[in-house]
Short mmCIF file of N, CA and C and ligand atoms in Angstrom, two decimals:
data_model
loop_
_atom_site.label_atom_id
_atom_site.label_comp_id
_atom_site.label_asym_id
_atom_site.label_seq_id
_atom_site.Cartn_x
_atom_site.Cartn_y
_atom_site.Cartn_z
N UNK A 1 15.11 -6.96 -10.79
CA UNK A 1 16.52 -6.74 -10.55
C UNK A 1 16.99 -7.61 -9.39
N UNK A 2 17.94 -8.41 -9.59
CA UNK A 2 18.73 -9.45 -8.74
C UNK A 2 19.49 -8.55 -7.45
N UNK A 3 19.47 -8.61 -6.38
CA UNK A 3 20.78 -8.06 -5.14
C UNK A 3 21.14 -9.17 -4.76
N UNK A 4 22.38 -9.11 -4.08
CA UNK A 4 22.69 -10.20 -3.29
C UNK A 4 23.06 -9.47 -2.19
N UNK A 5 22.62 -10.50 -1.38
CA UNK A 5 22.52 -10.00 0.21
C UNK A 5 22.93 -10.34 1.17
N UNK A 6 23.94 -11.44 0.96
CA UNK A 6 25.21 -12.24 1.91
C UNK A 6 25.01 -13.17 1.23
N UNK A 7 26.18 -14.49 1.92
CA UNK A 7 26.54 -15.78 2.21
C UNK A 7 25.24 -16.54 2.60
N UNK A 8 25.02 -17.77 3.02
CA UNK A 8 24.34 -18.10 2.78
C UNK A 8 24.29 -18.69 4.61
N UNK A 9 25.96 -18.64 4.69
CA UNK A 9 26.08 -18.20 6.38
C UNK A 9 25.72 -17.57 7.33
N UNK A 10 25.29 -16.27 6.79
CA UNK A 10 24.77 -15.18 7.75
C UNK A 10 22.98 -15.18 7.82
N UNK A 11 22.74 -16.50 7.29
CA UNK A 11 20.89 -16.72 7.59
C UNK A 11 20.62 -18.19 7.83
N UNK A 12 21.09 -18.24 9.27
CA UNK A 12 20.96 -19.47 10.06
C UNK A 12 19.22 -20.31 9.78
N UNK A 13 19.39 -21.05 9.43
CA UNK A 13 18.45 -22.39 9.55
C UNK A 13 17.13 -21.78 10.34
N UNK A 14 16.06 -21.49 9.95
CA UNK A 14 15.22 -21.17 11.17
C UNK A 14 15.00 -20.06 11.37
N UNK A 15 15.54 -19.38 11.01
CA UNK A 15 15.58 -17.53 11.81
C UNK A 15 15.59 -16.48 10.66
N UNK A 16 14.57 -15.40 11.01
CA UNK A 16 14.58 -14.18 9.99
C UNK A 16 15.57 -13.17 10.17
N UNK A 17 15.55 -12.69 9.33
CA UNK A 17 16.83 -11.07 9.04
C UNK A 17 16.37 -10.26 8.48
N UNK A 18 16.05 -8.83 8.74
CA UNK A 18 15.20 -7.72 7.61
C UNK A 18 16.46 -7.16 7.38
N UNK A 19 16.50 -7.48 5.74
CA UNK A 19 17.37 -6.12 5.05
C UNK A 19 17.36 -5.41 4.27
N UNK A 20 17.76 -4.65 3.62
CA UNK A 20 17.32 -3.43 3.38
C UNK A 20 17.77 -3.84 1.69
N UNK A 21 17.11 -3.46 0.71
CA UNK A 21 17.36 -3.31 -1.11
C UNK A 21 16.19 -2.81 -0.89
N UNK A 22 16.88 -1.63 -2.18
CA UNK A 22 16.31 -0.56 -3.05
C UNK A 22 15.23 0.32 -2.02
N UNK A 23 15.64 0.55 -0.39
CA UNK A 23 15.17 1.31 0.14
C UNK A 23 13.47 0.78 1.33
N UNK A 24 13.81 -0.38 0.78
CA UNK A 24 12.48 -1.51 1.24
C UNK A 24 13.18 -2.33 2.05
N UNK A 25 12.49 -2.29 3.24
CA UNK A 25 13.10 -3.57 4.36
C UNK A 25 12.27 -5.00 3.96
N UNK A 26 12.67 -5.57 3.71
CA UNK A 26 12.73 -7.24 3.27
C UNK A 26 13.16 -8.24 4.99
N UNK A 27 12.28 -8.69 4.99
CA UNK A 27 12.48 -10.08 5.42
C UNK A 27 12.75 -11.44 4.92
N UNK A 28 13.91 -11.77 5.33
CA UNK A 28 14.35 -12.99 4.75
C UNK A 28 14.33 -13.95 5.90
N UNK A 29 13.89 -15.56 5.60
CA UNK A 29 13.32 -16.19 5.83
C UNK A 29 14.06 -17.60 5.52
N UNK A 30 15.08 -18.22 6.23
CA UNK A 30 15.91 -19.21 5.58
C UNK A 30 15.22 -20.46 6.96
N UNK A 31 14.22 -21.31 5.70
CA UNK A 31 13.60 -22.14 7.06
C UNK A 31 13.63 -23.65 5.72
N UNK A 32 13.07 -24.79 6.41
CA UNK A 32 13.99 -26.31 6.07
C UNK A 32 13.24 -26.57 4.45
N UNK A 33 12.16 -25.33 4.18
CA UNK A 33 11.64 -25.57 2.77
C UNK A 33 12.47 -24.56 1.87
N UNK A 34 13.28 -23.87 2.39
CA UNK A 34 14.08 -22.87 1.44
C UNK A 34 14.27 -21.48 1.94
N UNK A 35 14.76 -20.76 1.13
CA UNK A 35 14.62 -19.06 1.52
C UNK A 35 13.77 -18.54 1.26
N UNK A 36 12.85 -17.53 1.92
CA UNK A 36 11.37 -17.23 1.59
C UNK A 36 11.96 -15.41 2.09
N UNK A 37 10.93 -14.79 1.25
CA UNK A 37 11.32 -13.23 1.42
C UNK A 37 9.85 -12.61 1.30
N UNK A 38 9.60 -11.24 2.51
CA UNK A 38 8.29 -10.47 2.22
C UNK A 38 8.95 -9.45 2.87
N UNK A 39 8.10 -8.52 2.01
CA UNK A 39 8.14 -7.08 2.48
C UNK A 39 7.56 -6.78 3.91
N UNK A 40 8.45 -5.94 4.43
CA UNK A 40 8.79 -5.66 5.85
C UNK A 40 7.13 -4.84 6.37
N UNK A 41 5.84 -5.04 5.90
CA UNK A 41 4.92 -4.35 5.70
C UNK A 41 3.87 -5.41 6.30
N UNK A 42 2.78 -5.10 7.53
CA UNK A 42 1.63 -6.09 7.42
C UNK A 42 0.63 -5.51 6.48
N UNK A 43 -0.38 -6.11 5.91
CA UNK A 43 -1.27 -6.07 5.08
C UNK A 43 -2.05 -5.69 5.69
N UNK A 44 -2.68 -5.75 6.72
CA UNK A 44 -3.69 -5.35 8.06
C UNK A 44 -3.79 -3.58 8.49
N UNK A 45 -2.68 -3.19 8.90
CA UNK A 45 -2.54 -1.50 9.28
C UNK A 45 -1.09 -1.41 9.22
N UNK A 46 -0.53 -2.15 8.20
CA UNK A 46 0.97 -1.74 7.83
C UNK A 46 2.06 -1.79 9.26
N UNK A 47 2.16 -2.49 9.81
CA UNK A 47 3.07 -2.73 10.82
C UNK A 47 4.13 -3.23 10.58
N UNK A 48 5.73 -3.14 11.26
CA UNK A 48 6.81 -4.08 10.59
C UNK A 48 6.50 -5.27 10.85
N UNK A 49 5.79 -6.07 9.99
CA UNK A 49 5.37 -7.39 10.63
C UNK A 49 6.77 -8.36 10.83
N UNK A 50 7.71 -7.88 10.15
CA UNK A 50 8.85 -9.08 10.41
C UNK A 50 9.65 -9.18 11.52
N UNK A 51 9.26 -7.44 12.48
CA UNK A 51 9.84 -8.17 13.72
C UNK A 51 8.71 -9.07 14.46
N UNK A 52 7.92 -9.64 13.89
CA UNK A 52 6.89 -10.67 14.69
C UNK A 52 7.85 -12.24 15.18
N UNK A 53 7.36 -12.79 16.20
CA UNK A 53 7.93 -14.08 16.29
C UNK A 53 7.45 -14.98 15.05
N UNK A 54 8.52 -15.73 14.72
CA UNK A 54 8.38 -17.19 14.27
C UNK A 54 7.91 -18.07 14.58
N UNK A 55 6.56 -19.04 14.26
CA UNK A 55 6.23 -20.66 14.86
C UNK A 55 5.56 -21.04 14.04
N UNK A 56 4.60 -21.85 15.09
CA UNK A 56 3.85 -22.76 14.57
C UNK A 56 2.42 -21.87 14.56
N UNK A 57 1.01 -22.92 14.21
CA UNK A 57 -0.47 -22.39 14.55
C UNK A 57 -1.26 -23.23 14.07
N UNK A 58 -2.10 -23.53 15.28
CA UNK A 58 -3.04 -24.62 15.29
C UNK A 58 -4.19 -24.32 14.20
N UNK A 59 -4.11 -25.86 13.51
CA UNK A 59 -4.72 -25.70 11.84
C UNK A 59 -5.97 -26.13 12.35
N UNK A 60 -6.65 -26.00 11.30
CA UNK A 60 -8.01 -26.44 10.91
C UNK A 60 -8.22 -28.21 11.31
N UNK A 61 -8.77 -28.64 12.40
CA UNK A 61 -8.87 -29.89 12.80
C UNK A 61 -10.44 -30.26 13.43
N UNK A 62 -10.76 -31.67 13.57
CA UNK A 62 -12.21 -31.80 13.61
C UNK A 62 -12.74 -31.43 15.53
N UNK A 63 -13.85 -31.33 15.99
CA UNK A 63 -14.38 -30.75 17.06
C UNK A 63 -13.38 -31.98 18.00
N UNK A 64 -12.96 -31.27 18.96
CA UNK A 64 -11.92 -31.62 20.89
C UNK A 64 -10.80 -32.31 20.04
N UNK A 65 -9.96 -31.74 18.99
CA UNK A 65 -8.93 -32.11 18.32
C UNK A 65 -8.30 -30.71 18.48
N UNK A 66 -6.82 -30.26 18.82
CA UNK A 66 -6.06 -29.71 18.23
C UNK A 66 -5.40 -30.01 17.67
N UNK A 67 -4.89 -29.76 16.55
CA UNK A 67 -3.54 -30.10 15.74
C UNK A 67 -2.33 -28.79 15.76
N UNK A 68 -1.05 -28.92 15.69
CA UNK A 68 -0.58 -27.79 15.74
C UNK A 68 0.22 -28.09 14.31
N UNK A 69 0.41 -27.10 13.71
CA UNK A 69 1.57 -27.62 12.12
C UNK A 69 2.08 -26.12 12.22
N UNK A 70 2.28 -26.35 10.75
CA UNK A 70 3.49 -25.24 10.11
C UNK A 70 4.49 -24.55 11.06
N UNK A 71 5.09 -25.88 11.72
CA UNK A 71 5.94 -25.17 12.67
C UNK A 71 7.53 -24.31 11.82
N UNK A 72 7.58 -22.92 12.42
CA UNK A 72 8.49 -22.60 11.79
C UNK A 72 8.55 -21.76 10.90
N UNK A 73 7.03 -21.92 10.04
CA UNK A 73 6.86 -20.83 8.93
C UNK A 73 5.77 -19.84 8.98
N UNK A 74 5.22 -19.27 10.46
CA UNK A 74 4.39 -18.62 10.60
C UNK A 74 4.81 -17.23 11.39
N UNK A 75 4.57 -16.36 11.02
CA UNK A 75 5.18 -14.40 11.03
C UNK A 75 3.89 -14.39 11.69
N UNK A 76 3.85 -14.06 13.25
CA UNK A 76 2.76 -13.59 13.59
C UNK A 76 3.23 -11.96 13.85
N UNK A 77 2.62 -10.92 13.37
CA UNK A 77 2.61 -9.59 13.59
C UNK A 77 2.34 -9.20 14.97
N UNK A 78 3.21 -8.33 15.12
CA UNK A 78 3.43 -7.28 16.56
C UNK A 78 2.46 -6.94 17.32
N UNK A 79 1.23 -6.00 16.13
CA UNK A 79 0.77 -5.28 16.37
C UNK A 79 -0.78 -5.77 16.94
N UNK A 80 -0.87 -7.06 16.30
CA UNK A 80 -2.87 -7.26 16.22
C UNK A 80 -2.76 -9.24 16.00
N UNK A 81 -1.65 -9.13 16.01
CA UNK A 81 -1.52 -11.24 16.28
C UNK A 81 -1.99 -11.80 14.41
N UNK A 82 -1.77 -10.70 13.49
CA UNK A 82 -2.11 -11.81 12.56
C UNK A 82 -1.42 -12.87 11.73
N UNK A 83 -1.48 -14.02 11.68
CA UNK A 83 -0.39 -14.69 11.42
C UNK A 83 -0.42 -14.98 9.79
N UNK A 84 0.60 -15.45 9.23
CA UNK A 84 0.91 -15.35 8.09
C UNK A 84 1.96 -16.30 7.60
N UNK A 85 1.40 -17.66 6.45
CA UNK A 85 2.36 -18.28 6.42
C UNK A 85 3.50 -17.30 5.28
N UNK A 86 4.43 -17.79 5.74
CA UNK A 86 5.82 -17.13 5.12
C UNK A 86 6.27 -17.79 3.86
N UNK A 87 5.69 -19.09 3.77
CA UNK A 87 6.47 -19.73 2.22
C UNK A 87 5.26 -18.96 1.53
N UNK A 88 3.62 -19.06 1.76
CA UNK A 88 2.83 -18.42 0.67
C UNK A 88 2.46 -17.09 0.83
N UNK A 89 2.99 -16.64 1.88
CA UNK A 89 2.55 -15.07 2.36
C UNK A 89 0.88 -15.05 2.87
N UNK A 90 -0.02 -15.84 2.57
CA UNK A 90 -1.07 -16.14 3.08
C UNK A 90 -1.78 -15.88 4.49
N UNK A 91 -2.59 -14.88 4.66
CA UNK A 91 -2.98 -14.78 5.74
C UNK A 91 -3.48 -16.15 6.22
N UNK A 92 -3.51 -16.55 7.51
CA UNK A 92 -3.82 -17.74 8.01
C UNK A 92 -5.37 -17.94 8.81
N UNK A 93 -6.02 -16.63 9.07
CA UNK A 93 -6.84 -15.98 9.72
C UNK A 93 -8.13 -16.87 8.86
N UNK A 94 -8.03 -17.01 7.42
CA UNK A 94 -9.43 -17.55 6.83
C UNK A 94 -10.24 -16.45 6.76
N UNK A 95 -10.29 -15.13 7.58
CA UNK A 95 -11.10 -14.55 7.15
C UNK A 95 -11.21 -13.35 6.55
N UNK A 96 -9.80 -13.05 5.24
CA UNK A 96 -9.04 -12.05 4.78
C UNK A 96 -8.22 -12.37 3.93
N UNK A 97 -8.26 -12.36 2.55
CA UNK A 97 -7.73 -12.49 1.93
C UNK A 97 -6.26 -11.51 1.60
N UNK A 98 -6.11 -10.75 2.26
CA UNK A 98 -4.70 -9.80 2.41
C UNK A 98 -3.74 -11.07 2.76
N UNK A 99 -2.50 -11.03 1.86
CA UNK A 99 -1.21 -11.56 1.99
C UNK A 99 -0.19 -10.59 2.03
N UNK A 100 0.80 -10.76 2.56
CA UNK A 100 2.35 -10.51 2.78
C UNK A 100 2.90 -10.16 1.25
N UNK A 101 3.37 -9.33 0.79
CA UNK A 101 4.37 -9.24 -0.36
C UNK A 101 5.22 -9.99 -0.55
N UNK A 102 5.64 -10.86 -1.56
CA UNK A 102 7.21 -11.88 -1.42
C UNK A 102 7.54 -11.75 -2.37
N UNK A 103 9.12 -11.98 -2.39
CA UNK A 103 10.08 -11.44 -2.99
C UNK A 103 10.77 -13.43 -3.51
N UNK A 104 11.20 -13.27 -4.46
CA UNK A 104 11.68 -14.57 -4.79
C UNK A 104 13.40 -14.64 -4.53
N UNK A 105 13.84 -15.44 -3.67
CA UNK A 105 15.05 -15.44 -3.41
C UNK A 105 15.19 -17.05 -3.60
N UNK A 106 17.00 -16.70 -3.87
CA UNK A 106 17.59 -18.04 -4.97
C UNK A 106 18.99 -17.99 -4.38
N UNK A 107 19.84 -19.12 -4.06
CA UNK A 107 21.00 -18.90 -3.99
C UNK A 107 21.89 -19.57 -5.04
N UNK A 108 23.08 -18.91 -5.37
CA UNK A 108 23.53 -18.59 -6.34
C UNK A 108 25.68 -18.87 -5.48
N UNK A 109 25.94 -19.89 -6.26
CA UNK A 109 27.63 -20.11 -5.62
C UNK A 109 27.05 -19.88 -4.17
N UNK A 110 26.47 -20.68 -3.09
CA UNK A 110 26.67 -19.77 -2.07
C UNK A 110 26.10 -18.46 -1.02
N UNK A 111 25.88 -17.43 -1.94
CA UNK A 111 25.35 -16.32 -1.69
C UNK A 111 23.44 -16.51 -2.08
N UNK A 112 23.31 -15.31 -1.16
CA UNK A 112 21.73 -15.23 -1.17
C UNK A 112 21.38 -14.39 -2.09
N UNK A 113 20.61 -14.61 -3.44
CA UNK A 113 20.04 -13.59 -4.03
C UNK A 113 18.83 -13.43 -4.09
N UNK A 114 18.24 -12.13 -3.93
CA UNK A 114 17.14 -11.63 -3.79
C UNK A 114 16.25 -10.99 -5.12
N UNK A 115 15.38 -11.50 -5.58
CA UNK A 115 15.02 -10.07 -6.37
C UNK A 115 14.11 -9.52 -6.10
N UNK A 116 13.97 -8.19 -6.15
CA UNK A 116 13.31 -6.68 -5.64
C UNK A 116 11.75 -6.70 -6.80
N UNK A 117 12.05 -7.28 -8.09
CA UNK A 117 10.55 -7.39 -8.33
C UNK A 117 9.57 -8.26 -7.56
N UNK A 118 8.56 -7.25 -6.49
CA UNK A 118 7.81 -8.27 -6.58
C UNK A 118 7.03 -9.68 -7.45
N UNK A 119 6.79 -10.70 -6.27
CA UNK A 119 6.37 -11.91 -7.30
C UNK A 119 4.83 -12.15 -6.94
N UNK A 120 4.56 -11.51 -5.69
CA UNK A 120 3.14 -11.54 -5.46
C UNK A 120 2.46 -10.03 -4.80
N UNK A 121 1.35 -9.35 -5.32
CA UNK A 121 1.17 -8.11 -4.35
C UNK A 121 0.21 -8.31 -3.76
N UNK A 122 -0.13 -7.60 -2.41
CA UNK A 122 -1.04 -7.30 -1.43
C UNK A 122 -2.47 -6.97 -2.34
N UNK A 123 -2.84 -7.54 -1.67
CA UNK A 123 -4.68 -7.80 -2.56
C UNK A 123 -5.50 -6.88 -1.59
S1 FES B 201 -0.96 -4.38 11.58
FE1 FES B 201 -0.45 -6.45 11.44
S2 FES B 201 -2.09 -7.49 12.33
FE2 FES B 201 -2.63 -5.41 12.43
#
């Protein structure tokens, strides 16, 4: 089932918004690869992971190398630091296959639409 959930105005470039369809807080996710949406839930001990900050997290690089990437699309949780990319819901940890719930959002004239069937579930 499709909602729409504003303009396309009220989800600035960069920055999340949890809102609320069909009784489930949703995080929406309007960053420079598109609109990305997960359930307001960590996979870990169920925390609102979407009030977590937004960034980056240093990837997989060879020994006295850091690299830093995915700036922008990483939900690190409140509760226990686990981070999570947001376009694949993917824990980032490597050592846990638990992902984020996401929701497929599309805009439409303008407006943000959401739909409430999940497109991926928590493993
Ligand atoms: S509840 Fe999210 S990392 Fe533990």
């Amino acid at each position: 089932m499709k909602h729409i959930i504003g303009n396309v105005d009220e989800f600035p470039l960069g920055v999340g918004r949890i809102v609320e369809v069909a009784g489930r807080e949703i995080g929406v996710y309007h960053l420079a690869e598109g609109f990305f949406a997960v359930l307001n839930i960590c996979p870990h001990m169920h925390a609102p992971v979407c009030r977590g900050q937004l960034g980056g997290t240093y990837l997989p690089s060879k020994p006295y190398e850091m690299e830093y990437g995915l700036r922008g699309r990483v939900l690190r949780c409140p509760w226990h630091g686990w981070e999570f990319d947001v376009v694949t819901g993917q824990s980032l940890f490597g050592i846990d296959k638990r992902r984020l719930k996401s929701f497929a959002v599309d805009v439409v004239d303008g407006q943000v639409v959401l739909e409430a069937a999940p497109i991926a579930a928590a493993s």
